[in-house]
Amino acid sequence: MTNKKKVELKRVNVNLPVDLVNKVVEYGEKNGLNTTSAYIVLLNQGLSQIEMINSMPTVLELLKNGIKIDTGGLEPDELGDKLLLPKTKD
């Protein structure tokens, strides 16, 4: 048995352009979601993208100052598809 975290819900009534509603309904149908779930997914994606865009100045500053990457002693051409986590300067 899984423990599901109960999410507090709030009903929201909004007026939206019909073409936007149709796009959300179509998105839901293509992805096997009911309309409410489609709105939730799309809102979460949009808000996540805004957060990422807002964090770009920090990322650019790190790049500007040079991020040291731990290559484990490998040369760049030897790295291949290995995932290496960047280490910032201390």
PDB file of N, CA and C in Angstrom:
ATOM      1  N   MET A   1       0.846  -1.168   0.000  1.00  0.00           N
ATOM      2  CA  MET A   1       0.000   0.000   0.000  1.00  0.00           C
ATOM      3  C   MET A   1       0.898   1.239   0.000  1.00  0.00           C
ATOM      4  N   THR A   2       0.570   2.196  -0.854  1.00  0.00           N
ATOM      5  CA  THR A   2       1.367   3.413  -0.920  1.00  0.00           C
ATOM      6  C   THR A   2       0.729   4.512  -0.090  1.00  0.00           C
ATOM      7  N   ASN A   3       1.588   5.341   0.461  1.00  0.00           N
ATOM      8  CA  ASN A   3       1.101   6.494   1.214  1.00  0.00           C
ATOM      9  C   ASN A   3       1.021   7.685   0.269  1.00  0.00           C
ATOM     10  N   LYS A   4      -0.186   8.126  -0.004  1.00  0.00           N
ATOM     11  CA  LYS A   4      -0.353   9.282  -0.871  1.00  0.00           C
ATOM     12  C   LYS A   4      -0.476  10.529  -0.014  1.00  0.00           C
ATOM     13  N   LYS A   5       0.270  11.549  -0.398  1.00  0.00           N
ATOM     14  CA  LYS A   5       0.178  12.818   0.291  1.00  0.00           C
ATOM     15  C   LYS A   5      -1.073  13.526  -0.196  1.00  0.00           C
ATOM     16  N   LYS A   6      -1.933  13.893   0.713  1.00  0.00           N
ATOM     17  CA  LYS A   6      -3.169  14.573   0.328  1.00  0.00           C
ATOM     18  C   LYS A   6      -2.849  16.022  -0.029  1.00  0.00           C
ATOM     19  N   VAL A   7      -3.263  16.395  -1.229  1.00  0.00           N
ATOM     20  CA  VAL A   7      -3.027  17.742  -1.734  1.00  0.00           C
ATOM     21  C   VAL A   7      -4.259  18.585  -1.468  1.00  0.00           C
ATOM     22  N   GLU A   8      -4.049  19.750  -0.884  1.00  0.00           N
ATOM     23  CA  GLU A   8      -5.168  20.656  -0.652  1.00  0.00           C
ATOM     24  C   GLU A   8      -5.598  21.252  -1.990  1.00  0.00           C
ATOM     25  N   LEU A   9      -6.879  21.242  -2.244  1.00  0.00           N
ATOM     26  CA  LEU A   9      -7.414  21.744  -3.507  1.00  0.00           C
ATOM     27  C   LEU A   9      -8.215  23.015  -3.276  1.00  0.00           C
ATOM     28  N   LYS A  10      -8.259  23.840  -4.304  1.00  0.00           N
ATOM     29  CA  LYS A  10      -9.066  25.055  -4.268  1.00  0.00           C
ATOM     30  C   LYS A  10      -9.712  25.220  -5.634  1.00  0.00           C
ATOM     31  N   ARG A  11     -11.013  25.414  -5.649  1.00  0.00           N
ATOM     32  CA  ARG A  11     -11.738  25.613  -6.903  1.00  0.00           C
ATOM     33  C   ARG A  11     -11.474  27.028  -7.393  1.00  0.00           C
ATOM     34  N   VAL A  12     -11.179  27.131  -8.699  1.00  0.00           N
ATOM     35  CA  VAL A  12     -10.910  28.425  -9.319  1.00  0.00           C
ATOM     36  C   VAL A  12     -11.781  28.535 -10.564  1.00  0.00           C
ATOM     37  N   ASN A  13     -12.535  29.592 -10.644  1.00  0.00           N
ATOM     38  CA  ASN A  13     -13.364  29.851 -11.826  1.00  0.00           C
ATOM     39  C   ASN A  13     -12.721  30.979 -12.609  1.00  0.00           C
ATOM     40  N   VAL A  14     -12.422  30.734 -13.876  1.00  0.00           N
ATOM     41  CA  VAL A  14     -11.789  31.745 -14.722  1.00  0.00           C
ATOM     42  C   VAL A  14     -12.485  31.791 -16.080  1.00  0.00           C
ATOM     43  N   ASN A  15     -12.372  32.922 -16.727  1.00  0.00           N
ATOM     44  CA  ASN A  15     -12.841  33.071 -18.100  1.00  0.00           C
ATOM     45  C   ASN A  15     -11.612  33.059 -18.992  1.00  0.00           C
ATOM     46  N   LEU A  16     -11.568  32.109 -19.926  1.00  0.00           N
ATOM     47  CA  LEU A  16     -10.432  31.958 -20.822  1.00  0.00           C
ATOM     48  C   LEU A  16     -10.900  32.011 -22.264  1.00  0.00           C
ATOM     49  N   PRO A  17     -10.033  32.457 -23.166  1.00  0.00           N
ATOM     50  CA  PRO A  17     -10.394  32.423 -24.584  1.00  0.00           C
ATOM     51  C   PRO A  17     -10.673  30.984 -25.035  1.00  0.00           C
ATOM     52  N   VAL A  18     -11.692  30.826 -25.869  1.00  0.00           N
ATOM     53  CA  VAL A  18     -12.120  29.502 -26.321  1.00  0.00           C
ATOM     54  C   VAL A  18     -10.982  28.771 -27.023  1.00  0.00           C
ATOM     55  N   ASP A  19     -10.197  29.480 -27.843  1.00  0.00           N
ATOM     56  CA  ASP A  19      -9.116  28.797 -28.557  1.00  0.00           C
ATOM     57  C   ASP A  19      -8.063  28.257 -27.592  1.00  0.00           C
ATOM     58  N   LEU A  20      -7.821  28.951 -26.478  1.00  0.00           N
ATOM     59  CA  LEU A  20      -6.873  28.460 -25.478  1.00  0.00           C
ATOM     60  C   LEU A  20      -7.426  27.219 -24.772  1.00  0.00           C
ATOM     61  N   VAL A  21      -8.697  27.262 -24.427  1.00  0.00           N
ATOM     62  CA  VAL A  21      -9.339  26.101 -23.790  1.00  0.00           C
ATOM     63  C   VAL A  21      -9.269  24.897 -24.716  1.00  0.00           C
ATOM     64  N   ASN A  22      -9.537  25.104 -25.992  1.00  0.00           N
ATOM     65  CA  ASN A  22      -9.488  24.000 -26.957  1.00  0.00           C
ATOM     66  C   ASN A  22      -8.087  23.408 -27.054  1.00  0.00           C
ATOM     67  N   LYS A  23      -7.068  24.254 -26.986  1.00  0.00           N
ATOM     68  CA  LYS A  23      -5.688  23.755 -27.023  1.00  0.00           C
ATOM     69  C   LYS A  23      -5.385  22.899 -25.800  1.00  0.00           C
ATOM     70  N   VAL A  24      -5.869  23.324 -24.637  1.00  0.00           N
ATOM     71  CA  VAL A  24      -5.637  22.553 -23.410  1.00  0.00           C
ATOM     72  C   VAL A  24      -6.373  21.217 -23.482  1.00  0.00           C
ATOM     73  N   VAL A  25      -7.610  21.228 -23.950  1.00  0.00           N
ATOM     74  CA  VAL A  25      -8.386  19.989 -24.089  1.00  0.00           C
ATOM     75  C   VAL A  25      -7.679  19.046 -25.056  1.00  0.00           C
ATOM     76  N   GLU A  26      -7.201  19.578 -26.183  1.00  0.00           N
ATOM     77  CA  GLU A  26      -6.486  18.770 -27.169  1.00  0.00           C
ATOM     78  C   GLU A  26      -5.195  18.191 -26.570  1.00  0.00           C
ATOM     79  N   TYR A  27      -4.473  19.011 -25.828  1.00  0.00           N
ATOM     80  CA  TYR A  27      -3.254  18.543 -25.155  1.00  0.00           C
ATOM     81  C   TYR A  27      -3.590  17.379 -24.219  1.00  0.00           C
ATOM     82  N   GLY A  28      -4.649  17.534 -23.446  1.00  0.00           N
ATOM     83  CA  GLY A  28      -5.062  16.484 -22.519  1.00  0.00           C
ATOM     84  C   GLY A  28      -5.406  15.194 -23.240  1.00  0.00           C
ATOM     85  N   GLU A  29      -6.150  15.295 -24.317  1.00  0.00           N
ATOM     86  CA  GLU A  29      -6.539  14.105 -25.082  1.00  0.00           C
ATOM     87  C   GLU A  29      -5.323  13.394 -25.657  1.00  0.00           C
ATOM     88  N   LYS A  30      -4.370  14.167 -26.183  1.00  0.00           N
ATOM     89  CA  LYS A  30      -3.159  13.572 -26.762  1.00  0.00           C
ATOM     90  C   LYS A  30      -2.298  12.884 -25.715  1.00  0.00           C
ATOM     91  N   ASN A  31      -2.393  13.355 -24.469  1.00  0.00           N
ATOM     92  CA  ASN A  31      -1.537  12.824 -23.410  1.00  0.00           C
ATOM     93  C   ASN A  31      -2.285  11.971 -22.393  1.00  0.00           C
ATOM     94  N   GLY A  32      -3.517  11.620 -22.706  1.00  0.00           N
ATOM     95  CA  GLY A  32      -4.289  10.746 -21.822  1.00  0.00           C
ATOM     96  C   GLY A  32      -4.647  11.388 -20.491  1.00  0.00           C
ATOM     97  N   LEU A  33      -4.874  12.689 -20.510  1.00  0.00           N
ATOM     98  CA  LEU A  33      -5.198  13.419 -19.287  1.00  0.00           C
ATOM     99  C   LEU A  33      -6.599  13.992 -19.373  1.00  0.00           C
ATOM    100  N   ASN A  34      -7.269  14.060 -18.239  1.00  0.00           N
ATOM    101  CA  ASN A  34      -8.525  14.800 -18.248  1.00  0.00           C
ATOM    102  C   ASN A  34      -8.183  16.289 -18.298  1.00  0.00           C
ATOM    103  N   THR A  35      -9.177  17.119 -18.543  1.00  0.00           N
ATOM    104  CA  THR A  35      -8.919  18.546 -18.747  1.00  0.00           C
ATOM    105  C   THR A  35      -8.306  19.201 -17.510  1.00  0.00           C
ATOM    106  N   THR A  36      -8.790  18.864 -16.333  1.00  0.00           N
ATOM    107  CA  THR A  36      -8.233  19.445 -15.115  1.00  0.00           C
ATOM    108  C   THR A  36      -6.750  19.101 -14.971  1.00  0.00           C
ATOM    109  N   SER A  37      -6.410  17.840 -15.211  1.00  0.00           N
ATOM    110  CA  SER A  37      -5.007  17.432 -15.119  1.00  0.00           C
ATOM    111  C   SER A  37      -4.153  18.124 -16.170  1.00  0.00           C
ATOM    112  N   ALA A  38      -4.722  18.339 -17.361  1.00  0.00           N
ATOM    113  CA  ALA A  38      -3.988  19.037 -18.413  1.00  0.00           C
ATOM    114  C   ALA A  38      -3.673  20.461 -17.979  1.00  0.00           C
ATOM    115  N   TYR A  39      -4.643  21.144 -17.387  1.00  0.00           N
ATOM    116  CA  TYR A  39      -4.377  22.495 -16.872  1.00  0.00           C
ATOM    117  C   TYR A  39      -3.280  22.467 -15.810  1.00  0.00           C
ATOM    118  N   ILE A  40      -3.337  21.508 -14.906  1.00  0.00           N
ATOM    119  CA  ILE A  40      -2.339  21.418 -13.832  1.00  0.00           C
ATOM    120  C   ILE A  40      -0.951  21.183 -14.402  1.00  0.00           C
ATOM    121  N   VAL A  41      -0.839  20.244 -15.339  1.00  0.00           N
ATOM    122  CA  VAL A  41       0.462  19.945 -15.946  1.00  0.00           C
ATOM    123  C   VAL A  41       1.006  21.171 -16.663  1.00  0.00           C
ATOM    124  N   LEU A  42       0.173  21.798 -17.471  1.00  0.00           N
ATOM    125  CA  LEU A  42       0.637  22.947 -18.253  1.00  0.00           C
ATOM    126  C   LEU A  42       0.993  24.132 -17.367  1.00  0.00           C
ATOM    127  N   LEU A  43       0.231  24.370 -16.323  1.00  0.00           N
ATOM    128  CA  LEU A  43       0.566  25.450 -15.386  1.00  0.00           C
ATOM    129  C   LEU A  43       1.886  25.169 -14.675  1.00  0.00           C
ATOM    130  N   ASN A  44       2.070  23.931 -14.228  1.00  0.00           N
ATOM    131  CA  ASN A  44       3.334  23.574 -13.566  1.00  0.00           C
ATOM    132  C   ASN A  44       4.519  23.721 -14.501  1.00  0.00           C
ATOM    133  N   GLN A  45       4.368  23.287 -15.746  1.00  0.00           N
ATOM    134  CA  GLN A  45       5.456  23.425 -16.725  1.00  0.00           C
ATOM    135  C   GLN A  45       5.779  24.891 -16.969  1.00  0.00           C
ATOM    136  N   GLY A  46       4.751  25.695 -17.154  1.00  0.00           N
ATOM    137  CA  GLY A  46       4.962  27.117 -17.402  1.00  0.00           C
ATOM    138  C   GLY A  46       5.654  27.801 -16.240  1.00  0.00           C
ATOM    139  N   LEU A  47       5.213  27.511 -15.028  1.00  0.00           N
ATOM    140  CA  LEU A  47       5.830  28.121 -13.853  1.00  0.00           C
ATOM    141  C   LEU A  47       7.260  27.645 -13.656  1.00  0.00           C
ATOM    142  N   SER A  48       7.528  26.376 -13.950  1.00  0.00           N
ATOM    143  CA  SER A  48       8.901  25.856 -13.858  1.00  0.00           C
ATOM    144  C   SER A  48       9.806  26.546 -14.861  1.00  0.00           C
ATOM    145  N   GLN A  49       9.296  26.778 -16.068  1.00  0.00           N
ATOM    146  CA  GLN A  49      10.093  27.469 -17.082  1.00  0.00           C
ATOM    147  C   GLN A  49      10.409  28.893 -16.656  1.00  0.00           C
ATOM    148  N   ILE A  50       9.448  29.570 -16.045  1.00  0.00           N
ATOM    149  CA  ILE A  50       9.689  30.928 -15.559  1.00  0.00           C
ATOM    150  C   ILE A  50      10.774  30.916 -14.487  1.00  0.00           C
ATOM    151  N   GLU A  51      10.723  29.937 -13.572  1.00  0.00           N
ATOM    152  CA  GLU A  51      11.753  29.831 -12.536  1.00  0.00           C
ATOM    153  C   GLU A  51      13.130  29.608 -13.151  1.00  0.00           C
ATOM    154  N   MET A  52      13.199  28.760 -14.182  1.00  0.00           N
ATOM    155  CA  MET A  52      14.483  28.503 -14.846  1.00  0.00           C
ATOM    156  C   MET A  52      14.995  29.763 -15.531  1.00  0.00           C
ATOM    157  N   ILE A  53      14.111  30.478 -16.194  1.00  0.00           N
ATOM    158  CA  ILE A  53      14.518  31.711 -16.865  1.00  0.00           C
ATOM    159  C   ILE A  53      15.013  32.727 -15.842  1.00  0.00           C
ATOM    160  N   ASN A  54      14.333  32.813 -14.714  1.00  0.00           N
ATOM    161  CA  ASN A  54      14.741  33.760 -13.677  1.00  0.00           C
ATOM    162  C   ASN A  54      16.082  33.390 -13.048  1.00  0.00           C
ATOM    163  N   SER A  55      16.456  32.113 -13.106  1.00  0.00           N
ATOM    164  CA  SER A  55      17.741  31.693 -12.533  1.00  0.00           C
ATOM    165  C   SER A  55      18.893  31.835 -13.527  1.00  0.00           C
ATOM    166  N   MET A  56      18.588  32.175 -14.772  1.00  0.00           N
ATOM    167  CA  MET A  56      19.630  32.283 -15.787  1.00  0.00           C
ATOM    168  C   MET A  56      20.737  33.271 -15.432  1.00  0.00           C
ATOM    169  N   PRO A  57      20.446  34.447 -14.853  1.00  0.00           N
ATOM    170  CA  PRO A  57      21.547  35.345 -14.498  1.00  0.00           C
ATOM    171  C   PRO A  57      22.575  34.684 -13.574  1.00  0.00           C
ATOM    172  N   THR A  58      22.120  33.870 -12.643  1.00  0.00           N
ATOM    173  CA  THR A  58      23.037  33.168 -11.745  1.00  0.00           C
ATOM    174  C   THR A  58      23.877  32.170 -12.517  1.00  0.00           C
ATOM    175  N   VAL A  59      23.252  31.417 -13.397  1.00  0.00           N
ATOM    176  CA  VAL A  59      23.975  30.434 -14.212  1.00  0.00           C
ATOM    177  C   VAL A  59      24.994  31.138 -15.103  1.00  0.00           C
ATOM    178  N   LEU A  60      24.581  32.228 -15.725  1.00  0.00           N
ATOM    179  CA  LEU A  60      25.493  32.971 -16.593  1.00  0.00           C
ATOM    180  C   LEU A  60      26.662  33.550 -15.804  1.00  0.00           C
ATOM    181  N   GLU A  61      26.404  34.001 -14.586  1.00  0.00           N
ATOM    182  CA  GLU A  61      27.485  34.528 -13.737  1.00  0.00           C
ATOM    183  C   GLU A  61      28.487  33.430 -13.403  1.00  0.00           C
ATOM    184  N   LEU A  62      27.985  32.238 -13.105  1.00  0.00           N
ATOM    185  CA  LEU A  62      28.881  31.113 -12.829  1.00  0.00           C
ATOM    186  C   LEU A  62      29.728  30.789 -14.048  1.00  0.00           C
ATOM    187  N   LEU A  63      29.107  30.790 -15.214  1.00  0.00           N
ATOM    188  CA  LEU A  63      29.845  30.515 -16.448  1.00  0.00           C
ATOM    189  C   LEU A  63      30.872  31.614 -16.727  1.00  0.00           C
ATOM    190  N   LYS A  64      30.473  32.845 -16.493  1.00  0.00           N
ATOM    191  CA  LYS A  64      31.361  33.986 -16.717  1.00  0.00           C
ATOM    192  C   LYS A  64      32.604  33.888 -15.830  1.00  0.00           C
ATOM    193  N   ASN A  65      32.412  33.458 -14.602  1.00  0.00           N
ATOM    194  CA  ASN A  65      33.523  33.359 -13.650  1.00  0.00           C
ATOM    195  C   ASN A  65      34.304  32.068 -13.822  1.00  0.00           C
ATOM    196  N   GLY A  66      33.839  31.200 -14.685  1.00  0.00           N
ATOM    197  CA  GLY A  66      34.531  29.940 -14.954  1.00  0.00           C
ATOM    198  C   GLY A  66      34.212  28.890 -13.908  1.00  0.00           C
ATOM    199  N   ILE A  67      33.612  27.841 -14.363  1.00  0.00           N
ATOM    200  CA  ILE A  67      33.283  26.715 -13.488  1.00  0.00           C
ATOM    201  C   ILE A  67      34.321  25.635 -13.717  1.00  0.00           C
ATOM    202  N   LYS A  68      34.938  25.192 -12.641  1.00  0.00           N
ATOM    203  CA  LYS A  68      35.866  24.075 -12.764  1.00  0.00           C
ATOM    204  C   LYS A  68      35.056  22.788 -12.826  1.00  0.00           C
ATOM    205  N   ILE A  69      35.425  21.917 -13.744  1.00  0.00           N
ATOM    206  CA  ILE A  69      34.726  20.642 -13.878  1.00  0.00           C
ATOM    207  C   ILE A  69      35.680  19.516 -13.516  1.00  0.00           C
ATOM    208  N   ASP A  70      35.233  18.661 -12.628  1.00  0.00           N
ATOM    209  CA  ASP A  70      36.024  17.507 -12.217  1.00  0.00           C
ATOM    210  C   ASP A  70      35.928  16.434 -13.298  1.00  0.00           C
ATOM    211  N   THR A  71      36.996  16.228 -14.037  1.00  0.00           N
ATOM    212  CA  THR A  71      36.991  15.243 -15.116  1.00  0.00           C
ATOM    213  C   THR A  71      37.508  13.889 -14.666  1.00  0.00           C
ATOM    214  N   GLY A  72      37.869  13.778 -13.416  1.00  0.00           N
ATOM    215  CA  GLY A  72      38.391  12.507 -12.922  1.00  0.00           C
ATOM    216  C   GLY A  72      39.713  12.142 -13.573  1.00  0.00           C
ATOM    217  N   GLY A  73      40.459  13.139 -14.028  1.00  0.00           N
ATOM    218  CA  GLY A  73      41.752  12.901 -14.647  1.00  0.00           C
ATOM    219  C   GLY A  73      41.684  12.578 -16.127  1.00  0.00           C
ATOM    220  N   LEU A  74      40.481  12.516 -16.697  1.00  0.00           N
ATOM    221  CA  LEU A  74      40.337  12.195 -18.113  1.00  0.00           C
ATOM    222  C   LEU A  74      40.491  13.456 -18.952  1.00  0.00           C
ATOM    223  N   GLU A  75      41.020  13.286 -20.131  1.00  0.00           N
ATOM    224  CA  GLU A  75      41.118  14.386 -21.081  1.00  0.00           C
ATOM    225  C   GLU A  75      39.741  14.592 -21.712  1.00  0.00           C
ATOM    226  N   PRO A  76      39.442  15.811 -22.200  1.00  0.00           N
ATOM    227  CA  PRO A  76      38.111  16.072 -22.776  1.00  0.00           C
ATOM    228  C   PRO A  76      37.700  15.081 -23.851  1.00  0.00           C
ATOM    229  N   ASP A  77      38.638  14.630 -24.707  1.00  0.00           N
ATOM    230  CA  ASP A  77      38.258  13.690 -25.762  1.00  0.00           C
ATOM    231  C   ASP A  77      38.036  12.282 -25.239  1.00  0.00           C
ATOM    232  N   GLU A  78      38.405  12.007 -23.986  1.00  0.00           N
ATOM    233  CA  GLU A  78      38.206  10.686 -23.385  1.00  0.00           C
ATOM    234  C   GLU A  78      36.899  10.598 -22.598  1.00  0.00           C
ATOM    235  N   LEU A  79      36.242  11.734 -22.414  1.00  0.00           N
ATOM    236  CA  LEU A  79      35.065  11.764 -21.551  1.00  0.00           C
ATOM    237  C   LEU A  79      33.862  11.045 -22.154  1.00  0.00           C
ATOM    238  N   GLY A  80      33.736  11.137 -23.466  1.00  0.00           N
ATOM    239  CA  GLY A  80      32.607  10.457 -24.116  1.00  0.00           C
ATOM    240  C   GLY A  80      31.284  10.936 -23.579  1.00  0.00           C
ATOM    241  N   ASP A  81      30.413   9.997 -23.249  1.00  0.00           N
ATOM    242  CA  ASP A  81      29.066  10.333 -22.788  1.00  0.00           C
ATOM    243  C   ASP A  81      28.941  10.335 -21.270  1.00  0.00           C
ATOM    244  N   LYS A  82      30.062  10.366 -20.546  1.00  0.00           N
ATOM    245  CA  LYS A  82      29.987  10.337 -19.081  1.00  0.00           C
ATOM    246  C   LYS A  82      29.396  11.640 -18.565  1.00  0.00           C
ATOM    247  N   LEU A  83      28.557  11.527 -17.561  1.00  0.00           N
ATOM    248  CA  LEU A  83      27.957  12.698 -16.942  1.00  0.00           C
ATOM    249  C   LEU A  83      28.858  13.143 -15.811  1.00  0.00           C
ATOM    250  N   LEU A  84      29.321  14.357 -15.908  1.00  0.00           N
ATOM    251  CA  LEU A  84      30.181  14.904 -14.870  1.00  0.00           C
ATOM    252  C   LEU A  84      29.482  16.099 -14.243  1.00  0.00           C
ATOM    253  N   LEU A  85      29.448  16.130 -12.953  1.00  0.00           N
ATOM    254  CA  LEU A  85      28.817  17.249 -12.266  1.00  0.00           C
ATOM    255  C   LEU A  85      29.839  18.359 -12.092  1.00  0.00           C
ATOM    256  N   PRO A  86      29.452  19.586 -12.449  1.00  0.00           N
ATOM    257  CA  PRO A  86      30.388  20.687 -12.313  1.00  0.00           C
ATOM    258  C   PRO A  86      30.638  21.032 -10.860  1.00  0.00           C
ATOM    259  N   LYS A  87      31.869  21.404 -10.571  1.00  0.00           N
ATOM    260  CA  LYS A  87      32.213  21.880  -9.239  1.00  0.00           C
ATOM    261  C   LYS A  87      32.563  23.351  -9.361  1.00  0.00           C
ATOM    262  N   THR A  88      31.980  24.159  -8.518  1.00  0.00           N
ATOM    263  CA  THR A  88      32.286  25.581  -8.579  1.00  0.00           C
ATOM    264  C   THR A  88      33.585  25.868  -7.853  1.00  0.00           C
ATOM    265  N   LYS A  89      34.188  26.999  -8.195  1.00  0.00           N
ATOM    266  CA  LYS A  89      35.428  27.401  -7.536  1.00  0.00           C
ATOM    267  C   LYS A  89      35.155  27.641  -6.061  1.00  0.00           C
ATOM    268  N   ASP A  90      36.105  27.315  -5.246  1.00  0.00           N
ATOM    269  CA  ASP A  90      35.960  27.581  -3.805  1.00  0.00           C
ATOM    270  C   ASP A  90      36.484  28.950  -3.465  1.00  0.00           C
TER     271      ASP A  90
END
